[in-house]
Amino acid sequence: ALGCALATLITLVIAALLTDTVSAIRAEHSLARALLRSPTLEFEPEVTISGFPFLPQARNAEFSGAVITARGVAVPGCAQRGGCRAELGAALGEFTSDDWLIGPGDVLHTRSVTAYTRLDSVNLGRLLNIIDLTVNTPAPADKPGGGGPGDGLLERTTGVLLTGTVPLGAPVSEIPPSASAYPGPTVTVSVTVDLDVVDGRLHIIPTGFYDGPEDHVDADVPAAQRDEVLAHFSRTLPRLPSPWDISPTTARSQGSDIVLTAATDARDLRPEEF
């Protein structure tokens, strides 16, 4: 009798866990499909609704939070160079909705939102018209290495290292995605830059040519061309897409990417407006 009771209990627990998991998956898929109705997105985003168990949250449509990741979002400003893409993401704090299966027009009443827009080095290079651009976060001045986890440094807003090939005297329409396809004169350099956000737009300020210990390019740039080369790294980019058009306030390097972030307090959001 005890064995039968234990077997029954285990079966009920497993059934409850499966029901809870399947319900959470349904809710996440419903929210992902609702977000895809946004004109900003071409591909279904990844959605994770936090909190366990899920069913008590679904009962009142009150959730602990959610994480949204949308990849391959089109970015204006470089159509002539094959187009640019970015990753958009958002972390929602506690929120309520009209239904646990969230639709495109349902309202999400959130207590907080943290949003970001991520540009990898390839797409940043296209926006800057710099060929074969790479992004690196240098280590502190008193440490060897490339600024990775072993150096205790994962991101920076100043002294970010950009290496790329600058076309000299070329109109934007003639700059290809790869240096090997550009027939004109070029110079490959490593430049340190500071990152800022001005009116919601990424602002990049070059601070000089780099010759430190991290991987870089030693280039003999003639004095007459130094200002022209550095000017390629000085740019305020067009306004990039961001989740629910929340204006970013900070920018930093993160690995080989540049990330713009924003945080807000309570806000009402509709998935179709992502």
XYZ file of N, CA and C in Angstrom:
822
model
N 0.830 -1.210 0.000
C 0.000 0.000 0.000
C 0.864 1.260 0.000
N 1.944 1.225 0.807
C 2.846 2.374 0.858
C 3.521 2.586 -0.490
N 3.924 1.474 -1.138
C 4.548 1.580 -2.456
C 3.603 2.173 -3.479
N 2.349 1.741 -3.446
C 1.355 2.297 -4.379
C 1.134 3.782 -4.127
N 1.103 4.147 -2.844
C 0.899 5.557 -2.508
C 2.066 6.411 -2.998
N 3.303 5.910 -2.810
C 4.474 6.655 -3.266
C 4.483 6.773 -4.784
N 4.139 5.664 -5.466
C 4.108 5.701 -6.922
C 3.071 6.696 -7.427
N 1.905 6.709 -6.755
C 0.858 7.657 -7.138
C 1.310 9.092 -6.914
N 1.973 9.317 -5.771
C 2.449 10.661 -5.453
C 3.485 11.128 -6.471
N 4.429 10.250 -6.798
C 5.458 10.606 -7.776
C 4.829 10.908 -9.130
N 3.842 10.095 -9.529
C 3.160 10.323 -10.805
C 2.465 11.673 -10.819
N 1.809 12.006 -9.707
C 1.119 13.297 -9.626
C 2.107 14.454 -9.681
N 3.251 14.312 -9.015
C 4.263 15.372 -9.028
C 4.807 15.561 -10.428
N 5.122 14.452 -11.100
C 5.638 14.551 -12.466
C 4.597 15.179 -13.384
N 3.340 14.767 -13.235
C 2.277 15.334 -14.073
C 2.137 16.840 -13.823
N 2.245 17.230 -12.542
C 2.139 18.659 -12.210
C 3.297 19.451 -12.806
N 4.519 18.882 -12.730
C 5.678 19.563 -13.295
C 5.550 19.687 -14.805
N 5.093 18.625 -15.467
C 4.918 18.669 -16.911
C 3.861 19.695 -17.301
N 2.768 19.722 -16.561
C 1.712 20.686 -16.841
C 2.220 22.110 -16.670
N 2.991 22.324 -15.601
C 3.540 23.649 -15.335
C 4.507 24.060 -16.444
N 5.385 23.121 -16.847
C 6.372 23.418 -17.885
C 5.710 23.692 -19.228
N 4.758 22.861 -19.599
C 4.060 23.059 -20.873
C 3.317 24.389 -20.884
N 2.711 24.752 -19.762
C 1.997 26.036 -19.682
C 2.963 27.197 -19.850
N 4.130 27.104 -19.217
C 5.126 28.165 -19.353
C 5.602 28.288 -20.797
N 5.826 27.147 -21.457
C 6.260 27.171 -22.851
C 5.183 27.810 -23.732
N 3.929 27.474 -23.483
C 2.834 28.073 -24.256
C 2.803 29.587 -24.073
N 2.967 30.034 -22.835
C 2.937 31.470 -22.566
C 4.112 32.185 -23.233
N 5.299 31.581 -23.182
C 6.474 32.194 -23.806
C 6.309 32.252 -25.324
N 5.777 31.175 -25.902
C 5.567 31.175 -27.350
C 4.501 32.197 -27.748
N 3.459 32.319 -26.938
C 2.415 33.297 -27.235
C 2.979 34.715 -27.209
N 3.833 35.014 -26.213
C 4.430 36.340 -26.136
C 5.391 36.565 -27.300
N 6.159 35.538 -27.664
C 7.083 35.675 -28.790
C 6.325 35.973 -30.087
N 5.222 35.265 -30.328
C 4.419 35.513 -31.523
C 3.781 36.895 -31.499
N 3.400 37.348 -30.307
C 2.829 38.686 -30.182
C 3.879 39.753 -30.490
N 5.100 39.550 -30.014
C 6.174 40.499 -30.289
C 6.507 40.545 -31.777
N 6.386 39.404 -32.454
C 6.709 39.334 -33.874
C 5.775 40.197 -34.713
N 4.649 40.583 -34.172
C 3.730 41.483 -34.884
C 4.294 42.900 -34.985
N 5.342 43.183 -34.226
C 5.965 44.497 -34.308
C 6.630 44.673 -35.667
N 6.477 45.821 -36.310
C 7.126 46.042 -37.609
C 8.643 46.068 -37.514
N 9.187 46.189 -36.312
C 10.638 46.208 -36.135
C 11.255 44.841 -36.366
N 10.510 43.771 -36.092
C 11.070 42.420 -36.083
C 10.738 41.664 -37.366
N 11.734 40.904 -37.835
C 11.549 39.997 -38.962
C 11.588 38.538 -38.511
N 12.211 38.284 -37.371
C 12.369 36.925 -36.879
C 11.792 36.824 -35.465
N 11.247 35.659 -35.151
C 10.636 35.469 -33.836
C 11.689 35.572 -32.739
N 11.457 36.386 -31.738
C 12.443 36.542 -30.662
C 12.406 35.373 -29.684
N 13.450 35.299 -28.865
C 13.492 34.327 -27.781
C 12.883 34.980 -26.533
N 12.018 34.243 -25.845
C 11.338 34.778 -24.660
C 11.465 33.771 -23.526
N 11.855 34.252 -22.365
C 11.883 33.433 -21.152
C 11.126 34.176 -20.064
N 10.078 33.554 -19.545
C 9.327 34.127 -18.426
C 9.869 33.522 -17.142
N 10.296 34.356 -16.229
C 10.948 33.876 -15.019
C 9.915 33.491 -13.966
N 10.393 32.788 -12.961
C 9.528 32.400 -11.844
C 9.083 30.953 -11.924
N 9.080 30.290 -10.776
C 8.616 28.897 -10.689
C 7.924 28.708 -9.346
N 6.821 28.009 -9.324
C 6.108 27.431 -10.470
C 5.397 28.490 -11.287
N 5.022 28.110 -12.525
C 4.437 29.072 -13.439
C 2.932 29.225 -13.266
N 2.232 28.140 -13.006
C 0.768 28.183 -12.995
C 0.195 29.181 -11.991
N 0.754 29.309 -10.782
C 0.213 30.349 -9.881
C 0.339 31.756 -10.471
N 1.388 32.003 -11.256
C 1.522 33.300 -11.919
C 0.477 33.450 -13.020
N 0.285 32.379 -13.782
C -0.660 32.441 -14.897
C -2.085 32.650 -14.412
N -2.394 32.121 -13.227
C -3.770 32.197 -12.727
C -4.260 33.644 -12.660
N -3.381 34.555 -12.221
C -3.758 35.964 -12.116
C -3.068 36.835 -13.158
N -2.354 36.194 -14.102
C -1.582 36.924 -15.112
C -0.641 37.927 -14.456
N -0.011 37.495 -13.363
C 0.981 38.300 -12.653
C 2.298 37.536 -12.683
N 3.313 38.121 -13.314
C 4.545 37.401 -13.597
C 5.737 38.040 -12.893
N 6.730 37.197 -12.579
C 7.929 37.682 -11.879
C 8.822 38.513 -12.783
N 8.756 38.269 -14.081
C 9.602 38.995 -15.019
C 9.747 38.216 -16.304
N 10.451 38.793 -17.266
C 10.673 38.131 -18.553
C 11.924 38.706 -19.195
N 12.571 37.871 -20.006
C 13.747 38.283 -20.771
C 13.452 38.042 -22.246
N 13.689 39.073 -23.063
C 13.399 39.019 -24.495
C 14.691 39.273 -25.265
N 14.974 38.434 -26.259
C 16.136 38.615 -27.123
C 15.690 38.507 -28.574
N 15.883 39.583 -29.325
C 15.485 39.626 -30.735
C 16.733 39.866 -31.578
N 17.058 38.916 -32.439
C 18.258 39.013 -33.273
C 17.886 39.360 -34.711
N 18.887 39.884 -35.436
C 18.695 40.170 -36.853
C 17.765 41.326 -37.138
N 17.769 42.339 -36.270
C 16.905 43.505 -36.474
C 17.602 44.476 -37.423
N 16.901 44.893 -38.459
C 17.491 45.783 -39.458
C 17.809 47.147 -38.854
N 18.969 47.677 -39.241
C 19.432 48.987 -38.773
C 19.610 49.894 -39.980
N 19.056 51.101 -39.956
C 19.226 52.005 -41.094
C 20.635 52.586 -41.120
N 21.048 53.034 -42.296
C 22.300 53.775 -42.378
C 23.387 53.126 -43.204
N 23.219 51.874 -43.653
C 24.294 51.269 -44.445
C 23.737 50.314 -45.496
N 22.648 50.682 -46.116
C 22.040 49.828 -47.137
C 22.990 49.610 -48.308
N 23.832 50.618 -48.623
C 24.739 50.501 -49.742
C 25.884 49.537 -49.464
N 26.027 49.099 -48.218
C 27.109 48.168 -47.870
C 26.557 46.821 -47.420
N 25.404 46.452 -47.933
C 24.854 45.136 -47.629
C 23.884 45.111 -46.475
N 23.610 46.270 -45.892
C 22.681 46.328 -44.771
C 23.338 46.012 -43.448
N 22.724 46.481 -42.374
C 23.241 46.264 -41.024
C 22.170 45.627 -40.156
N 22.618 44.857 -39.185
C 21.717 44.171 -38.259
C 22.198 44.396 -36.830
N 21.260 44.364 -35.899
C 21.570 44.504 -34.483
C 20.745 43.507 -33.684
N 21.154 43.303 -32.444
C 20.369 42.495 -31.513
C 19.698 43.427 -30.521
N 18.400 43.235 -30.343
C 17.632 44.011 -29.366
C 17.203 43.096 -28.237
N 17.219 43.620 -27.025
C 16.801 42.808 -25.894
C 16.196 43.655 -24.802
N 15.428 43.003 -23.935
C 14.793 43.699 -22.820
C 14.594 42.724 -21.673
N 14.780 43.238 -20.474
C 14.470 42.478 -19.263
C 13.346 43.210 -18.540
N 12.206 42.552 -18.409
C 11.065 43.140 -17.727
C 11.091 42.723 -16.270
N 10.825 43.678 -15.393
C 10.643 43.338 -13.993
C 9.267 42.712 -13.791
N 8.784 42.707 -12.586
C 7.444 42.155 -12.340
C 6.420 42.868 -13.221
N 5.517 42.079 -13.821
C 4.519 42.698 -14.697
C 3.224 41.903 -14.657
N 2.153 42.588 -15.018
C 0.846 41.957 -15.167
C 0.377 42.169 -16.598
N -0.578 41.344 -17.025
C -1.098 41.468 -18.376
C -2.591 41.168 -18.376
N -3.212 41.367 -19.535
C -4.640 41.119 -19.667
C -4.970 39.629 -19.601
N -4.017 38.794 -20.016
C -4.251 37.351 -20.056
C -2.899 36.667 -19.940
N -2.878 35.426 -19.464
C -1.598 34.728 -19.349
C -1.057 34.305 -20.704
N -1.943 34.128 -21.698
C -1.521 33.955 -23.081
C -1.580 35.324 -23.741
N -0.443 35.995 -23.785
C -0.390 37.408 -24.132
C -0.519 37.592 -25.636
N -1.399 38.503 -26.038
C -1.604 38.809 -27.438
C -0.902 40.088 -27.845
N -0.846 40.385 -29.159
C -0.118 41.561 -29.650
C -0.591 42.873 -29.043
N -1.917 43.013 -28.837
C -2.448 44.272 -28.331
C -2.641 44.325 -26.828
N -2.321 43.246 -26.121
C -2.458 43.251 -24.658
C -1.455 44.219 -24.046
N -1.803 44.755 -22.902
C -0.943 45.717 -22.213
C -0.174 45.008 -21.110
N 1.146 45.182 -21.120
C 1.999 44.670 -20.066
C 2.298 45.816 -19.111
N 1.823 45.682 -17.883
C 2.068 46.714 -16.867
C 3.325 46.303 -16.096
N 4.452 46.895 -16.446
C 5.730 46.493 -15.873
C 6.167 47.459 -14.774
N 6.891 46.909 -13.789
C 7.458 47.749 -12.740
C 8.795 48.341 -13.157
N 9.473 47.708 -14.123
C 10.758 48.217 -14.602
C 11.077 47.568 -15.942
N 11.890 48.260 -16.729
C 12.355 47.735 -18.011
C 13.821 48.110 -18.177
N 14.636 47.132 -18.522
C 16.015 47.386 -18.932
C 16.150 46.922 -20.372
N 16.499 47.840 -21.260
C 16.546 47.542 -22.689
C 17.957 47.760 -23.214
N 18.299 47.039 -24.292
C 19.616 47.233 -24.899
C 19.544 47.027 -26.401
N 20.526 47.625 -27.086
C 20.766 47.395 -28.503
C 22.231 47.022 -28.660
N 22.495 45.870 -29.293
C 23.863 45.357 -29.407
C 24.304 45.362 -30.880
N 25.473 45.975 -31.126
C 26.085 45.984 -32.449
C 27.372 45.166 -32.397
N 27.530 44.200 -33.298
C 28.804 43.494 -33.349
C 29.775 44.299 -34.204
N 31.030 43.858 -34.257
C 32.069 44.639 -34.911
C 31.834 44.768 -36.415
N 31.264 43.738 -37.040
C 31.019 43.794 -38.488
C 30.026 44.904 -38.814
N 28.918 44.938 -38.092
C 27.893 45.944 -38.384
C 28.332 47.337 -37.952
N 29.097 47.443 -36.862
C 29.631 48.745 -36.487
C 30.567 49.258 -37.568
N 31.407 48.364 -38.123
C 32.314 48.780 -39.190
C 31.571 49.290 -40.409
N 30.456 48.648 -40.749
C 29.671 49.115 -41.891
C 29.083 50.498 -41.630
N 28.635 50.721 -40.410
C 28.066 52.027 -40.081
C 29.133 53.123 -40.084
N 30.366 52.757 -39.718
C 31.451 53.734 -39.682
C 32.194 53.825 -41.011
N 31.848 52.944 -41.984
C 32.578 52.876 -43.252
C 34.053 52.552 -43.035
N 34.303 51.665 -42.064
C 35.655 51.166 -41.794
C 35.662 49.683 -42.129
N 36.626 49.267 -42.944
C 36.648 47.914 -43.468
C 37.253 46.957 -42.442
N 36.649 45.772 -42.316
C 37.173 44.696 -41.461
C 37.433 45.176 -40.039
N 36.489 45.884 -39.463
C 36.653 46.439 -38.117
C 36.589 45.341 -37.055
N 37.434 45.469 -36.040
C 37.351 44.618 -34.848
C 37.307 45.512 -33.612
N 36.637 45.018 -32.576
C 36.498 45.743 -31.313
C 37.191 44.933 -30.223
N 37.966 45.603 -29.383
C 38.655 44.941 -28.293
C 38.604 45.828 -27.052
N 38.520 45.181 -25.899
C 38.557 45.908 -24.630
C 39.933 45.711 -24.011
N 40.816 46.710 -24.057
C 42.168 46.526 -23.534
C 42.171 46.248 -22.038
N 43.225 45.562 -21.610
C 43.422 45.309 -20.186
C 43.839 46.601 -19.486
N 43.715 46.640 -18.162
C 44.227 47.803 -17.434
C 45.711 48.016 -17.722
N 46.175 49.229 -17.508
C 47.547 49.584 -17.865
C 48.583 48.738 -17.136
N 48.263 48.255 -15.934
C 49.244 47.509 -15.147
C 49.082 46.005 -15.279
N 48.292 45.537 -16.263
C 48.077 44.108 -16.438
C 48.290 43.719 -17.893
N 48.935 42.556 -18.125
C 49.009 42.063 -19.499
C 47.699 41.410 -19.898
N 47.560 41.127 -21.189
C 46.362 40.432 -21.641
C 45.417 41.343 -22.387
N 44.295 40.770 -22.772
C 43.358 41.493 -23.630
C 42.123 42.006 -22.933
N 42.147 42.101 -21.615
C 40.980 42.640 -20.942
C 39.850 41.658 -20.795
N 40.153 40.365 -20.813
C 39.128 39.345 -20.664
C 38.807 39.065 -19.217
N 38.045 37.997 -18.954
C 37.663 37.669 -17.578
C 38.850 37.485 -16.654
N 39.982 36.975 -17.201
C 41.156 36.793 -16.355
C 41.729 38.090 -15.841
N 41.442 39.187 -16.538
C 41.915 40.501 -16.102
C 40.880 41.232 -15.257
N 39.727 40.590 -15.041
C 38.692 41.233 -14.251
C 38.043 42.399 -14.959
N 38.137 42.432 -16.282
C 37.583 43.559 -17.039
C 36.800 43.013 -18.219
N 35.504 43.218 -18.211
C 34.654 42.677 -19.262
C 34.092 43.753 -20.179
N 34.114 45.002 -19.732
C 33.508 46.067 -20.537
C 34.150 47.394 -20.181
N 34.045 48.332 -21.118
C 34.611 49.666 -20.886
C 33.790 50.700 -21.648
N 33.853 51.933 -21.171
C 33.277 53.053 -21.911
C 34.363 53.973 -22.447
N 35.582 53.867 -21.923
C 36.710 54.674 -22.391
C 37.862 53.752 -22.766
N 38.686 54.203 -23.674
C 39.844 53.417 -24.061
C 39.512 52.132 -24.790
N 38.385 52.103 -25.487
C 38.007 50.932 -26.279
C 38.867 50.909 -27.540
N 39.373 49.734 -27.889
C 40.308 49.612 -29.006
C 39.583 49.163 -30.270
N 39.667 49.979 -31.317
C 39.103 49.648 -32.627
C 40.239 49.498 -33.626
N 40.229 48.402 -34.376
C 41.226 48.165 -35.416
C 40.494 47.921 -36.727
N 40.912 48.632 -37.764
C 40.249 48.454 -39.047
C 41.014 49.136 -40.161
N 40.547 48.896 -41.369
C 41.177 49.459 -42.566
C 40.362 50.651 -43.049
N 41.026 51.786 -43.137
C 40.360 53.025 -43.520
C 40.649 53.313 -44.991
N 39.614 53.440 -45.823
C 39.817 53.841 -47.222
C 40.101 55.336 -47.295
N 41.116 55.691 -48.023
C 41.511 57.088 -48.106
C 40.916 57.734 -49.346
N 40.182 58.818 -49.129
C 39.644 59.586 -50.239
C 38.562 58.892 -51.032
N 37.823 57.944 -50.419
C 36.805 57.196 -51.158
C 35.411 57.627 -50.727
N 34.490 57.835 -51.704
C 33.100 58.079 -51.314
C 32.494 56.828 -50.702
N 31.498 57.030 -49.856
C 30.882 55.918 -49.141
C 30.362 54.857 -50.096
N 29.831 55.262 -51.235
C 29.231 54.314 -52.169
C 30.246 53.339 -52.747
N 31.551 53.653 -52.642
C 32.578 52.793 -53.222
C 33.299 51.947 -52.173
N 32.845 51.982 -50.933
C 33.513 51.228 -49.885
C 32.867 49.855 -49.772
N 33.591 48.784 -50.054
C 33.019 47.431 -49.971
C 33.072 46.892 -48.549
N 32.379 45.784 -48.285
C 32.426 45.199 -46.951
C 33.791 44.637 -46.574
N 34.637 44.295 -47.551
C 35.939 43.707 -47.266
C 37.047 44.530 -47.905
N 38.189 44.633 -47.205
C 39.307 45.410 -47.724
C 39.857 44.816 -49.005
N 39.764 43.494 -49.165
C 40.316 42.850 -50.354
C 39.590 43.279 -51.629
N 38.370 43.786 -51.490
C 37.591 44.191 -52.655
C 37.713 45.685 -52.956
N 38.512 46.399 -52.161
C 38.647 47.845 -52.369
C 39.955 48.121 -53.102
N 39.901 48.723 -54.289
C 41.113 48.903 -55.093
C 41.918 50.139 -54.728
N 41.338 51.070 -54.002
C 42.010 52.325 -53.713
C 42.983 52.237 -52.558
N 43.634 53.358 -52.225
C 44.600 53.372 -51.120
C 43.898 53.217 -49.771
N 44.512 52.453 -48.882
C 43.966 52.229 -47.546
C 45.083 52.268 -46.524
N 44.696 52.388 -45.275
C 45.641 52.265 -44.178
C 44.936 51.525 -43.040
N 45.598 50.521 -42.481
C 45.040 49.745 -41.381
C 45.644 50.248 -40.080
N 44.778 50.634 -39.148
C 45.232 51.281 -37.913
C 44.478 50.730 -36.713
N 45.037 50.975 -35.542
C 44.378 50.708 -34.269
C 44.212 52.030 -33.545
N 42.986 52.310 -33.122
C 42.643 53.603 -32.521
C 41.863 53.352 -31.241
N 42.155 54.125 -30.202
C 41.348 54.068 -28.986
C 40.239 55.101 -29.068
N 39.064 54.718 -28.574
C 37.912 55.616 -28.624
C 37.193 55.586 -27.282
N 36.461 56.659 -27.018
C 35.528 56.717 -25.893
C 34.112 56.634 -26.448
N 33.227 56.034 -25.662
C 31.841 55.849 -26.079
C 30.911 56.688 -25.216
N 29.922 57.275 -25.858
C 28.954 58.098 -25.138
C 27.620 57.989 -25.886
N 26.577 58.482 -25.252
C 25.266 58.555 -25.880
C 24.801 60.005 -25.838
N 24.482 60.542 -27.004
C 24.025 61.926 -27.125
C 22.647 61.906 -27.768
N 21.647 62.359 -27.041
C 20.270 62.368 -27.541
C 19.850 60.993 -28.051
N 20.231 59.959 -27.313
C 19.849 58.600 -27.673
C 20.660 57.988 -28.795
N 21.710 58.666 -29.270
C 22.521 58.183 -30.392
C 23.934 57.878 -29.924
N 24.502 56.805 -30.472
C 25.864 56.412 -30.113
C 26.857 57.436 -30.636
N 27.675 57.951 -29.730
C 28.680 58.949 -30.063
C 30.054 58.346 -29.796
N 30.906 58.290 -30.823
C 32.232 57.694 -30.728
C 33.272 58.798 -30.864
N 34.183 58.884 -29.894
C 35.198 59.942 -29.878
C 36.580 59.308 -29.908
N 37.349 59.464 -30.986
C 38.703 58.900 -31.017
C 39.633 59.684 -30.091
N 40.508 58.960 -29.406
C 41.455 59.611 -28.495
C 42.899 59.463 -28.941
N 43.139 58.708 -30.024
C 44.502 58.610 -30.539
C 44.807 57.241 -31.107
N 45.955 57.137 -31.767
C 46.407 55.862 -32.298
C 46.962 55.009 -31.153
N 46.766 53.701 -31.262
C 47.127 52.800 -30.164
C 48.390 52.025 -30.504
N 49.312 51.934 -29.520
C 50.524 51.145 -29.694
C 50.862 50.393 -28.410
N 49.832 50.005 -27.664
C 50.031 49.329 -26.385
C 50.272 47.842 -26.536
N 50.159 47.089 -25.426
C 50.512 45.661 -25.445
C 49.474 44.754 -26.088
N 48.199 45.175 -26.185
C 47.197 44.297 -26.774
C 47.388 44.180 -28.282
N 46.741 43.179 -28.874
C 46.845 42.990 -30.325
C 46.407 44.257 -31.040
N 47.300 44.774 -31.873
C 46.988 45.998 -32.597
C 47.824 46.033 -33.864
N 47.611 47.080 -34.645
C 48.331 47.259 -35.899
C 49.249 48.461 -35.764
N 50.525 48.265 -36.073
C 51.461 49.385 -36.127
C 51.437 49.964 -37.535
N 50.929 51.158 -37.663
C 50.808 51.788 -38.975
C 51.535 53.128 -38.959
N 52.304 53.353 -39.981
C 53.018 54.618 -40.145
C 52.131 55.553 -40.958
N 51.305 56.296 -40.243
C 50.371 57.198 -40.911
C 51.045 58.551 -41.092
N 51.158 59.032 -42.326
C 51.767 60.349 -42.544
C 51.023 61.435 -41.772
N 51.765 62.409 -41.322
C 51.176 63.479 -40.509
C 50.029 64.166 -41.243
N 50.140 64.288 -42.564
C 49.110 64.987 -43.325
C 47.804 64.207 -43.379
N 47.842 62.891 -43.071
C 46.640 62.068 -43.171
C 46.114 61.609 -41.813
N 46.779 61.980 -40.738
C 46.365 61.499 -39.421
C 44.964 61.996 -39.069
N 44.692 63.260 -39.324
C 43.368 63.797 -39.002
C 42.292 63.130 -39.860
N 42.592 62.862 -41.139
C 41.625 62.207 -42.008
C 41.311 60.802 -41.510
N 42.341 60.074 -41.081
C 42.138 58.711 -40.590
C 41.335 58.721 -39.293
N 41.720 59.571 -38.352
C 41.002 59.625 -37.077
C 39.557 60.061 -37.268
N 39.299 60.888 -38.290
C 37.933 61.357 -38.530
C 36.996 60.199 -38.851
N 37.523 59.104 -39.418
C 36.678 57.947 -39.708
C 36.166 57.292 -38.422
N 36.867 57.495 -37.322
C 36.470 56.904 -36.044
C 35.676 57.881 -35.179
N 35.426 59.065 -35.694
C 34.654 60.073 -34.967
C 33.275 60.170 -35.607
N 32.269 59.713 -34.882
C 30.952 59.646 -35.509
C 29.850 59.638 -34.464
N 28.761 60.316 -34.762
C 27.511 60.148 -34.034
C 26.571 59.419 -34.969
N 26.266 58.172 -34.641
C 25.488 57.330 -35.544
C 24.028 57.764 -35.575
N 23.317 57.399 -36.624
C 21.870 57.627 -36.628
C 21.207 56.884 -35.472
N 20.019 57.303 -35.136
C 19.286 56.661 -34.046
C 19.066 55.186 -34.382
N 19.526 54.309 -33.505
C 19.378 52.872 -33.705
C 18.055 52.405 -33.118
N 17.476 51.329 -33.659
C 16.245 50.806 -33.063
C 16.509 50.313 -31.651
N 15.515 50.446 -30.790
C 15.611 49.967 -29.413
C 14.237 49.457 -28.987
N 14.181 48.535 -28.047
C 12.889 47.979 -27.631
C 11.935 49.079 -27.171
N 10.745 49.061 -27.747
C 9.694 50.027 -27.427
C 10.186 51.468 -27.537
N 11.209 51.654 -28.365
C 11.757 52.992 -28.614
C 12.205 53.673 -27.319
N 12.648 52.875 -26.352
C 13.198 53.440 -25.112
C 14.571 54.005 -25.427
N 14.784 55.267 -25.158
C 16.017 55.945 -25.551
C 17.189 55.496 -24.682
N 18.277 54.998 -25.290
C 19.433 54.570 -24.491
C 20.124 55.757 -23.836
N 20.786 55.474 -22.731
C 21.479 56.526 -21.987
C 22.953 56.238 -21.790
N 23.386 54.981 -21.967
C 24.793 54.631 -21.791
C 25.245 53.723 -22.925
N 26.558 53.720 -23.173
C 27.152 52.852 -24.180
C 28.449 52.292 -23.625
N 28.770 51.048 -23.992
C 29.989 50.408 -23.509
C 30.387 49.304 -24.475
N 31.657 48.923 -24.406
C 32.082 47.732 -25.130
C 31.776 46.517 -24.272
N 31.499 45.404 -24.921
C 31.234 44.145 -24.220
C 31.770 43.032 -25.110
N 32.964 42.539 -24.780
C 33.621 41.600 -25.669
C 33.975 42.296 -26.969
N 33.516 41.767 -28.084
C 33.760 42.380 -29.386
C 32.549 43.160 -29.886
N 31.621 43.481 -28.990
C 30.396 44.194 -29.356
C 30.354 45.565 -28.677
N 29.475 46.411 -29.193
C 29.139 47.684 -28.556
C 27.664 47.607 -28.152
N 27.381 47.961 -26.891
C 26.030 47.813 -26.355
C 25.534 49.161 -25.846
N 24.342 49.540 -26.296
C 23.651 50.721 -25.785
C 22.546 50.241 -24.854
N 22.437 50.858 -23.674
C 21.463 50.394 -22.689
C 20.620 51.545 -22.166
N 19.453 51.169 -21.656
C 18.526 52.121 -21.040
C 17.741 51.398 -19.967
N 17.334 52.119 -18.953
C 16.526 51.550 -17.872
C 15.427 52.538 -17.512
N 14.215 52.018 -17.292
C 13.090 52.866 -16.918
C 12.354 52.251 -15.735
N 11.545 53.047 -15.117
C 10.685 52.562 -14.041
C 9.397 52.015 -14.664
N 8.310 52.051 -13.897
C 7.039 51.472 -14.344
C 6.623 52.032 -15.697
N 6.139 51.127 -16.546
C 5.730 51.529 -17.888
C 4.724 50.515 -18.422
N 3.789 50.989 -19.250
C 2.827 50.112 -19.921
C 3.308 49.860 -21.351
N 3.376 48.584 -21.730
C 3.943 48.209 -23.022
C 2.983 47.290 -23.773
N 2.961 47.432 -25.088
C 2.211 46.512 -25.943
C 3.231 45.723 -26.786
N 3.119 44.383 -26.825
C 4.063 43.596 -27.619
C 4.160 44.029 -29.070
N 3.064 44.407 -29.702
C 3.076 44.775 -31.109
C 3.844 46.072 -31.372
N 4.200 46.794 -30.299
C 4.958 48.037 -30.454
C 6.428 47.861 -30.105
N 6.876 46.624 -29.929
C 8.270 46.365 -29.579
C 9.214 46.928 -30.642
